[in-house]
PDB file of C-alpha atoms in Angstrom:
ATOM      1  CA  MET T   1      59.678  80.826  43.486  1.00 40.00           C
ATOM      2  CA  LEU T   2      60.740  80.547  39.851  1.00 38.00           C
ATOM      3  CA  ASP T   3      59.736  77.491  37.882  1.00 44.00           C
ATOM      4  CA  LEU T   4      63.002  76.202  36.538  1.00 39.00           C
ATOM      5  CA  PRO T   5      62.907  74.169  33.301  1.00 42.00           C
ATOM      6  CA  SER T   6      63.335  70.502  33.826  1.00 45.00           C
ATOM      7  CA  LYS T   7      66.697  68.895  32.710  1.00 42.00           C
ATOM      8  CA  PRO T   8      66.427  67.617  29.160  1.00 42.00           C
ATOM      9  CA  ALA T   9      66.642  63.823  28.941  1.00 48.00           C
ATOM     10  CA  ALA T  10      69.792  62.396  27.693  1.00 44.00           C
ATOM     11  CA  PRO T  11      69.769  61.617  24.125  1.00 45.00           C
ATOM     12  CA  GLN T  12      69.232  57.938  23.145  1.00 48.00           C
ATOM     13  CA  PRO T  13      71.783  56.250  20.979  1.00 44.00           C
ATOM     14  CA  LEU T  14      70.692  55.761  17.465  1.00 43.00           C
ATOM     15  CA  ARG T  15      69.993  52.101  16.718  1.00 48.00           C
ATOM     16  CA  LEU T  16      70.194  50.909  13.137  1.00 43.00           C
ATOM     17  CA  LYS T  17      68.180  47.912  12.318  1.00 47.00           C
ATOM     18  CA  ARG T  18      70.303  45.372  10.754  1.00 49.00           C
ATOM     19  CA  GLN T  19      69.462  44.737   7.132  1.00 52.00           C
ATOM     20  CA  LEU T  20      69.097  40.943   6.398  1.00 61.00           C
ATOM     21  CA  LYS T  21      69.882  39.614   3.011  1.00 74.00           C
ATOM     22  CA  THR T  22      66.891  37.834   1.807  1.00 87.00           C
ATOM     23  CA  LEU T  23      66.712  35.375  -1.078  1.00 89.00           C
ATOM     24  CA  SER T  24      63.804  34.221  -3.372  1.00 92.00           C
ATOM     25  CA  LEU T  25      62.602  30.617  -3.195  1.00 92.00           C
ATOM     26  CA  ALA T  26      64.112  29.769  -6.448  1.00 91.00           C
ATOM     27  CA  ALA T  27      67.651  31.197  -5.246  1.00 91.00           C
ATOM     28  CA  TYR T  28      67.324  29.270  -1.981  1.00 90.00           C
ATOM     29  CA  VAL T  29      66.777  26.032  -3.778  1.00 88.00           C
ATOM     30  CA  ARG T  30      69.833  26.634  -6.095  1.00 88.00           C
ATOM     31  CA  GLN T  31      72.048  27.673  -3.199  1.00 88.00           C
ATOM     32  CA  GLU T  32      70.910  24.805  -0.833  1.00 83.00           C
ATOM     33  CA  ALA T  33      71.965  22.335  -3.537  1.00 84.00           C
ATOM     34  CA  ARG T  34      75.503  23.625  -3.199  1.00 86.00           C
ATOM     35  CA  GLN T  35      75.711  23.834   0.616  1.00 82.00           C
ATOM     36  CA  GLU T  36      77.266  21.244   2.911  1.00 80.00           C
ATOM     37  CA  ASP T  37      74.922  22.313   5.696  1.00 85.00           C
ATOM     38  CA  LYS T  38      71.123  22.320   5.602  1.00 89.00           C
ATOM     39  CA  HIS T  39      69.301  25.558   5.970  1.00 92.00           C
ATOM     40  CA  GLU T  40      65.478  26.265   6.578  1.00 93.00           C
ATOM     41  CA  PHE T  41      63.865  28.959   4.424  1.00 93.00           C
ATOM     42  CA  HIS T  42      62.090  31.660   6.641  1.00 95.00           C
ATOM     43  CA  ASP T  43      60.408  33.909   4.023  1.00 94.00           C
ATOM     44  CA  GLY T  44      63.729  34.784   2.338  1.00 92.00           C
ATOM     45  CA  ILE T  45      65.942  34.376   5.379  1.00 94.00           C
ATOM     46  CA  LEU T  46      68.281  31.292   5.695  1.00 93.00           C
ATOM     47  CA  VAL T  47      68.570  29.719   9.072  1.00 93.00           C
ATOM     48  CA  LYS T  48      71.165  27.004   9.521  1.00 91.00           C
ATOM     49  CA  LYS T  49      69.852  23.557  10.804  1.00 87.00           C
ATOM     50  CA  PRO T  50      71.851  22.417  13.843  1.00 84.00           C
ATOM     51  CA  TYR T  51      73.665  19.136  13.625  1.00 85.00           C
ATOM     52  CA  THR T  52      72.041  16.027  14.933  1.00 89.00           C
ATOM     53  CA  ARG T  53      73.713  13.470  17.283  1.00 90.00           C
ATOM     54  CA  GLY T  54      73.741   9.757  17.548  1.00 92.00           C
ATOM     55  CA  PRO T  55      70.590   9.162  19.573  1.00 94.00           C
ATOM     56  CA  HIS T  56      68.641  11.529  17.553  1.00 95.00           C
ATOM     57  CA  ASN T  57      69.660   9.768  14.244  1.00 95.00           C
ATOM     58  CA  GLU T  58      69.022   6.323  15.666  1.00 97.00           C
ATOM     59  CA  ILE T  59      65.512   7.228  16.870  1.00 98.00           C
ATOM     60  CA  THR T  60      64.705   8.736  13.456  1.00 97.00           C
ATOM     61  CA  LEU T  61      65.754   5.494  11.744  1.00 97.00           C
ATOM     62  CA  ASN T  62      63.869   3.393  14.128  1.00 98.00           C
ATOM     63  CA  ILE T  63      60.704   5.500  13.522  1.00 98.00           C
ATOM     64  CA  THR T  64      61.025   5.109   9.841  1.00 96.00           C
ATOM     65  CA  PHE T  65      61.536   1.334  10.068  1.00 96.00           C
ATOM     66  CA  ALA T  66      58.633   0.902  12.363  1.00 96.00           C
ATOM     67  CA  LEU T  67      56.311   2.841  10.225  1.00 95.00           C
ATOM     68  CA  LYS T  68      57.447   0.939   7.035  1.00 93.00           C
ATOM     69  CA  THR T  69      56.721  -2.318   8.816  1.00 92.00           C
ATOM     70  CA  ALA T  70      53.357  -1.276  10.245  1.00 92.00           C
ATOM     71  CA  LEU T  71      52.109   0.186   6.841  1.00 90.00           C
ATOM     72  CA  ARG T  72      53.442  -2.701   4.556  1.00 85.00           C
ATOM     73  CA  ASN T  73      50.084  -4.496   4.423  1.00 74.00           C
ATOM     74  CA  GLN T  74      47.823  -1.329   3.799  1.00 75.00           C
ATOM     75  CA  ASN T  75      45.679  -1.203   0.774  1.00 72.00           C
ATOM     76  CA  SER T  76      46.743   2.275  -0.248  1.00 70.00           C
ATOM     77  CA  PRO T  77      50.510   2.973  -0.653  1.00 81.00           C
ATOM     78  CA  VAL T  78      52.170   4.996   2.065  1.00 88.00           C
ATOM     79  CA  ARG T  79      55.395   6.881   1.300  1.00 93.00           C
ATOM     80  CA  LEU T  80      58.075   7.717   3.853  1.00 95.00           C
ATOM     81  CA  PHE T  81      60.515  10.540   3.492  1.00 95.00           C
ATOM     82  CA  SER T  82      63.826  11.135   5.428  1.00 93.00           C
ATOM     83  CA  GLY T  83      65.089  14.417   6.954  1.00 92.00           C
ATOM     84  CA  ASP T  84      66.585  15.463   3.731  1.00 92.00           C
ATOM     85  CA  GLN T  85      63.177  16.223   2.215  1.00 94.00           C
ATOM     86  CA  LYS T  86      62.224  19.752   2.191  1.00 95.00           C
ATOM     87  CA  ILE T  87      58.709  20.784   3.058  1.00 97.00           C
ATOM     88  CA  TYR T  88      57.471  24.110   1.546  1.00 97.00           C
ATOM     89  CA  LEU T  89      54.607  25.890   3.163  1.00 97.00           C
ATOM     90  CA  PRO T  90      53.353  28.477   0.430  1.00 96.00           C
ATOM     91  CA  GLU T  91      50.901  29.943   2.795  1.00 96.00           C
ATOM     92  CA  VAL T  92      53.762  31.527   4.850  1.00 97.00           C
ATOM     93  CA  ASN T  93      56.674  31.038   2.406  1.00 97.00           C
ATOM     94  CA  PHE T  94      58.732  28.814   4.566  1.00 97.00           C
ATOM     95  CA  GLY T  95      60.810  25.721   3.691  1.00 96.00           C
ATOM     96  CA  LEU T  96      61.265  23.290   6.527  1.00 97.00           C
ATOM     97  CA  TYR T  97      63.234  20.064   7.073  1.00 95.00           C
ATOM     98  CA  PRO T  98      61.149  17.515   9.144  1.00 96.00           C
ATOM     99  CA  ASP T  99      62.826  14.411  10.548  1.00 96.00           C
ATOM    100  CA  VAL T 100      60.302  11.968   9.021  1.00 97.00           C
ATOM    101  CA  VAL T 101      57.268  12.538   6.776  1.00 97.00           C
ATOM    102  CA  ALA T 102      54.602   9.948   5.853  1.00 95.00           C
ATOM    103  CA  LEU T 103      51.855  10.303   3.372  1.00 92.00           C
ATOM    104  CA  SER T 104      49.327   8.130   1.598  1.00 87.00           C
ATOM    105  CA  GLY T 105      49.043   8.368  -2.142  1.00 86.00           C
ATOM    106  CA  ASP T 106      51.121  10.320  -4.297  1.00 91.00           C
ATOM    107  CA  PRO T 107      53.326  13.295  -3.284  1.00 94.00           C
ATOM    108  CA  VAL T 108      52.697  16.704  -4.570  1.00 95.00           C
ATOM    109  CA  TYR T 109      55.566  19.013  -5.108  1.00 96.00           C
ATOM    110  CA  TRP T 110      55.728  22.858  -5.544  1.00 94.00           C
ATOM    111  CA  ASP T 111      55.943  24.076  -9.110  1.00 84.00           C
ATOM    112  CA  ASP T 112      56.161  20.464 -10.481  1.00 79.00           C
ATOM    113  CA  ASP T 113      59.571  20.061  -8.823  1.00 82.00           C
ATOM    114  CA  THR T 114      60.602  17.147  -6.627  1.00 90.00           C
ATOM    115  CA  LEU T 115      62.483  19.214  -4.060  1.00 92.00           C
ATOM    116  CA  LEU T 116      59.687  20.982  -2.242  1.00 95.00           C
ATOM    117  CA  LEU T 117      56.933  18.620  -0.926  1.00 96.00           C
ATOM    118  CA  ILE T 118      53.667  20.434  -0.092  1.00 97.00           C
ATOM    119  CA  ASN T 119      51.231  17.678   1.024  1.00 96.00           C
ATOM    120  CA  PRO T 120      52.425  16.093   4.098  1.00 95.00           C
ATOM    121  CA  PRO T 121      49.763  14.632   6.370  1.00 96.00           C
ATOM    122  CA  LEU T 122      52.175  13.284   9.143  1.00 97.00           C
ATOM    123  CA  VAL T 123      55.291  15.115  10.281  1.00 98.00           C
ATOM    124  CA  VAL T 124      57.618  13.678  12.776  1.00 98.00           C
ATOM    125  CA  GLU T 125      60.002  15.720  14.892  1.00 98.00           C
ATOM    126  CA  VAL T 126      62.660  14.134  17.172  1.00 97.00           C
ATOM    127  CA  LEU T 127      63.140  16.609  19.995  1.00 96.00           C
ATOM    128  CA  SER T 128      66.556  17.872  21.079  1.00 90.00           C
ATOM    129  CA  ARG T 129      67.550  20.304  23.905  1.00 87.00           C
ATOM    130  CA  SER T 130      68.183  23.071  21.291  1.00 85.00           C
ATOM    131  CA  THR T 131      65.290  22.622  18.894  1.00 88.00           C
ATOM    132  CA  GLY T 132      62.673  21.323  21.257  1.00 92.00           C
ATOM    133  CA  PRO T 133      60.930  24.578  22.110  1.00 92.00           C
ATOM    134  CA  TYR T 134      60.874  25.640  18.452  1.00 94.00           C
ATOM    135  CA  ASP T 135      59.484  22.170  17.215  1.00 95.00           C
ATOM    136  CA  ARG T 136      56.724  22.237  19.811  1.00 95.00           C
ATOM    137  CA  SER T 137      55.510  25.809  19.191  1.00 95.00           C
ATOM    138  CA  SER T 138      56.618  27.941  16.186  1.00 96.00           C
ATOM    139  CA  LYS T 139      57.199  25.035  13.886  1.00 96.00           C
ATOM    140  CA  PHE T 140      54.015  23.437  14.709  1.00 97.00           C
ATOM    141  CA  ASP T 141      52.259  26.769  13.938  1.00 97.00           C
ATOM    142  CA  LEU T 142      53.920  26.857  10.634  1.00 97.00           C
ATOM    143  CA  TYR T 143      53.086  23.198   9.706  1.00 97.00           C
ATOM    144  CA  LYS T 144      49.362  23.982  10.635  1.00 97.00           C
ATOM    145  CA  THR T 145      49.053  26.475   7.738  1.00 97.00           C
ATOM    146  CA  ARG T 146      49.082  23.533   5.284  1.00 96.00           C
ATOM    147  CA  PRO T 147      45.661  22.118   4.791  1.00 96.00           C
ATOM    148  CA  THR T 148      46.931  18.622   4.279  1.00 96.00           C
ATOM    149  CA  PHE T 149      48.829  18.560   7.509  1.00 97.00           C
ATOM    150  CA  GLN T 150      46.881  16.292   9.817  1.00 98.00           C
ATOM    151  CA  GLU T 151      49.225  14.966  12.540  1.00 98.00           C
ATOM    152  CA  TYR T 152      52.240  15.939  14.373  1.00 98.00           C
ATOM    153  CA  MET T 153      54.432  13.355  16.226  1.00 98.00           C
ATOM    154  CA  LEU T 154      56.977  14.713  18.818  1.00 98.00           C
ATOM    155  CA  VAL T 155      59.472  12.321  20.099  1.00 98.00           C
ATOM    156  CA  ARG T 156      61.651  13.049  23.121  1.00 97.00           C
ATOM    157  CA  GLN T 157      65.225  11.807  23.391  1.00 95.00           C
ATOM    158  CA  ASP T 158      65.692  12.204  27.133  1.00 94.00           C
ATOM    159  CA  ALA T 159      62.620  10.133  28.243  1.00 96.00           C
ATOM    160  CA  TYR T 160      60.458   7.424  26.677  1.00 98.00           C
ATOM    161  CA  GLU T 161      57.688   9.727  25.671  1.00 98.00           C
ATOM    162  CA  VAL T 162      55.865  10.532  22.380  1.00 98.00           C
ATOM    163  CA  GLU T 163      53.225  13.184  21.868  1.00 98.00           C
ATOM    164  CA  THR T 164      50.922  13.299  19.014  1.00 98.00           C
ATOM    165  CA  ARG T 165      48.696  16.118  17.868  1.00 98.00           C
ATOM    166  CA  TYR T 166      45.942  15.247  15.463  1.00 98.00           C
ATOM    167  CA  ARG T 167      43.628  17.752  13.750  1.00 98.00           C
ATOM    168  CA  GLU T 168      39.976  16.684  14.332  1.00 96.00           C
ATOM    169  CA  ALA T 169      38.506  19.740  12.870  1.00 95.00           C
ATOM    170  CA  PRO T 170      39.778  23.315  11.654  1.00 92.00           C
ATOM    171  CA  GLY T 171      41.342  24.737  14.718  1.00 92.00           C
ATOM    172  CA  LEU T 172      40.878  21.680  16.920  1.00 97.00           C
ATOM    173  CA  TRP T 173      43.764  19.527  17.685  1.00 97.00           C
ATOM    174  CA  ARG T 174      43.658  16.431  20.073  1.00 97.00           C
ATOM    175  CA  GLU T 175      46.922  15.816  22.009  1.00 98.00           C
ATOM    176  CA  THR T 176      47.846  12.403  23.209  1.00 98.00           C
ATOM    177  CA  VAL T 177      50.954  11.512  25.227  1.00 98.00           C
ATOM    178  CA  THR T 178      52.306   7.842  25.204  1.00 98.00           C
ATOM    179  CA  GLN T 179      54.934   7.052  27.913  1.00 98.00           C
ATOM    180  CA  GLY T 180      57.017   3.885  28.654  1.00 97.00           C
ATOM    181  CA  LEU T 181      58.385   1.222  26.454  1.00 98.00           C
ATOM    182  CA  GLU T 182      55.114  -1.110  26.784  1.00 97.00           C
ATOM    183  CA  GLY T 183      52.843   1.334  25.137  1.00 96.00           C
ATOM    184  CA  GLU T 184      51.829   1.967  21.452  1.00 98.00           C
ATOM    185  CA  VAL T 185      51.644   5.139  19.431  1.00 98.00           C
ATOM    186  CA  HIS T 186      48.393   5.350  17.542  1.00 97.00           C
ATOM    187  CA  LEU T 187      48.553   7.458  14.339  1.00 97.00           C
ATOM    188  CA  ARG T 188      45.305   8.252  13.093  1.00 96.00           C
ATOM    189  CA  SER T 189      46.262  10.107   9.891  1.00 95.00           C
ATOM    190  CA  LEU T 190      47.673   6.654   8.767  1.00 94.00           C
ATOM    191  CA  ALA T 191      45.450   4.232  10.554  1.00 93.00           C
ATOM    192  CA  CYS T 192      48.256   2.440  12.195  1.00 93.00           C
ATOM    193  CA  SER T 193      50.224   1.918  15.428  1.00 95.00           C
ATOM    194  CA  ILE T 194      53.838   1.516  16.306  1.00 96.00           C
ATOM    195  CA  ARG T 195      55.418   0.246  19.527  1.00 97.00           C
ATOM    196  CA  MET T 196      57.319   2.471  21.749  1.00 98.00           C
ATOM    197  CA  ALA T 197      59.828  -0.315  22.222  1.00 98.00           C
ATOM    198  CA  ASP T 198      60.513  -0.160  18.527  1.00 98.00           C
ATOM    199  CA  ILE T 199      60.931   3.615  18.458  1.00 98.00           C
ATOM    200  CA  TYR T 200      63.473   3.455  21.347  1.00 98.00           C
ATOM    201  CA  GLU T 201      65.180   0.277  20.370  1.00 97.00           C
ATOM    202  CA  HIS T 202      68.805   0.328  21.736  1.00 96.00           C
ATOM    203  CA  ILE T 203      68.198   3.765  23.192  1.00 96.00           C
ATOM    204  CA  ARG T 204      69.278   3.684  26.823  1.00 93.00           C
ATOM    205  CA  LEU T 205      68.419   6.798  29.139  1.00 89.00           C
TER     206      LEU T 205
END
C-alpha cells in the first residue's frame, strides 16, 4: 500500500491588524478641550465616556454634598472634585474621569497644570450596567498604580449597596460592603462617615 500525501490544509485568510491612531498626552489635552463628549486617555488611545442618566447624576451629587457636610469641621481642608476633573496616572500613561474625587491638603497636577490631577486618595465611582464591570476590575487596577490612591468607593444604582476598598498595606486591600438605608459608609482615607440614606436620597428602586 502506498502512503499518499495528506491533503494540504486550507489557507487561512490573511488578517490585517487594525492600526489605531494614537495621540500624545499633550495632544489629548488640547483635543479634549474642544470636544463636546468626554474621552478617557488609554496610553494614546481615546475611549469615549458613555452618557450618564438621571439616577447616576443624582447619586453623584448626593455623595458630593454628603462628603462636603461630613468634612466641613475637619482640621485639615478636604477638597472635592466633580466628574469633569481628569486624573492622570503617569505609571501607565492613562487619563481617567472619576465620578467624585476627594483629597486632603493641596492638589498636585501633572506638569504644573490644573487639568490632570495626580494625587487622589479617594475615588468614587457610581456603577452603571455598562461601566460596572470595568469600574470594578480594570479601572481599579489602573487607579492602584498611583501611590497616593488609598480608597475606592463603588456605589450601585440598582441596589442600596456601597462597597469600599481601602489600601491597608502595599498589595493589601480591605473590602467592606454596606447595605440598606440605615447604615453608614466609613471612609478611612478621610476619617469620616456618610449615611446611606444621604447617598440614596430621592432614589427609588
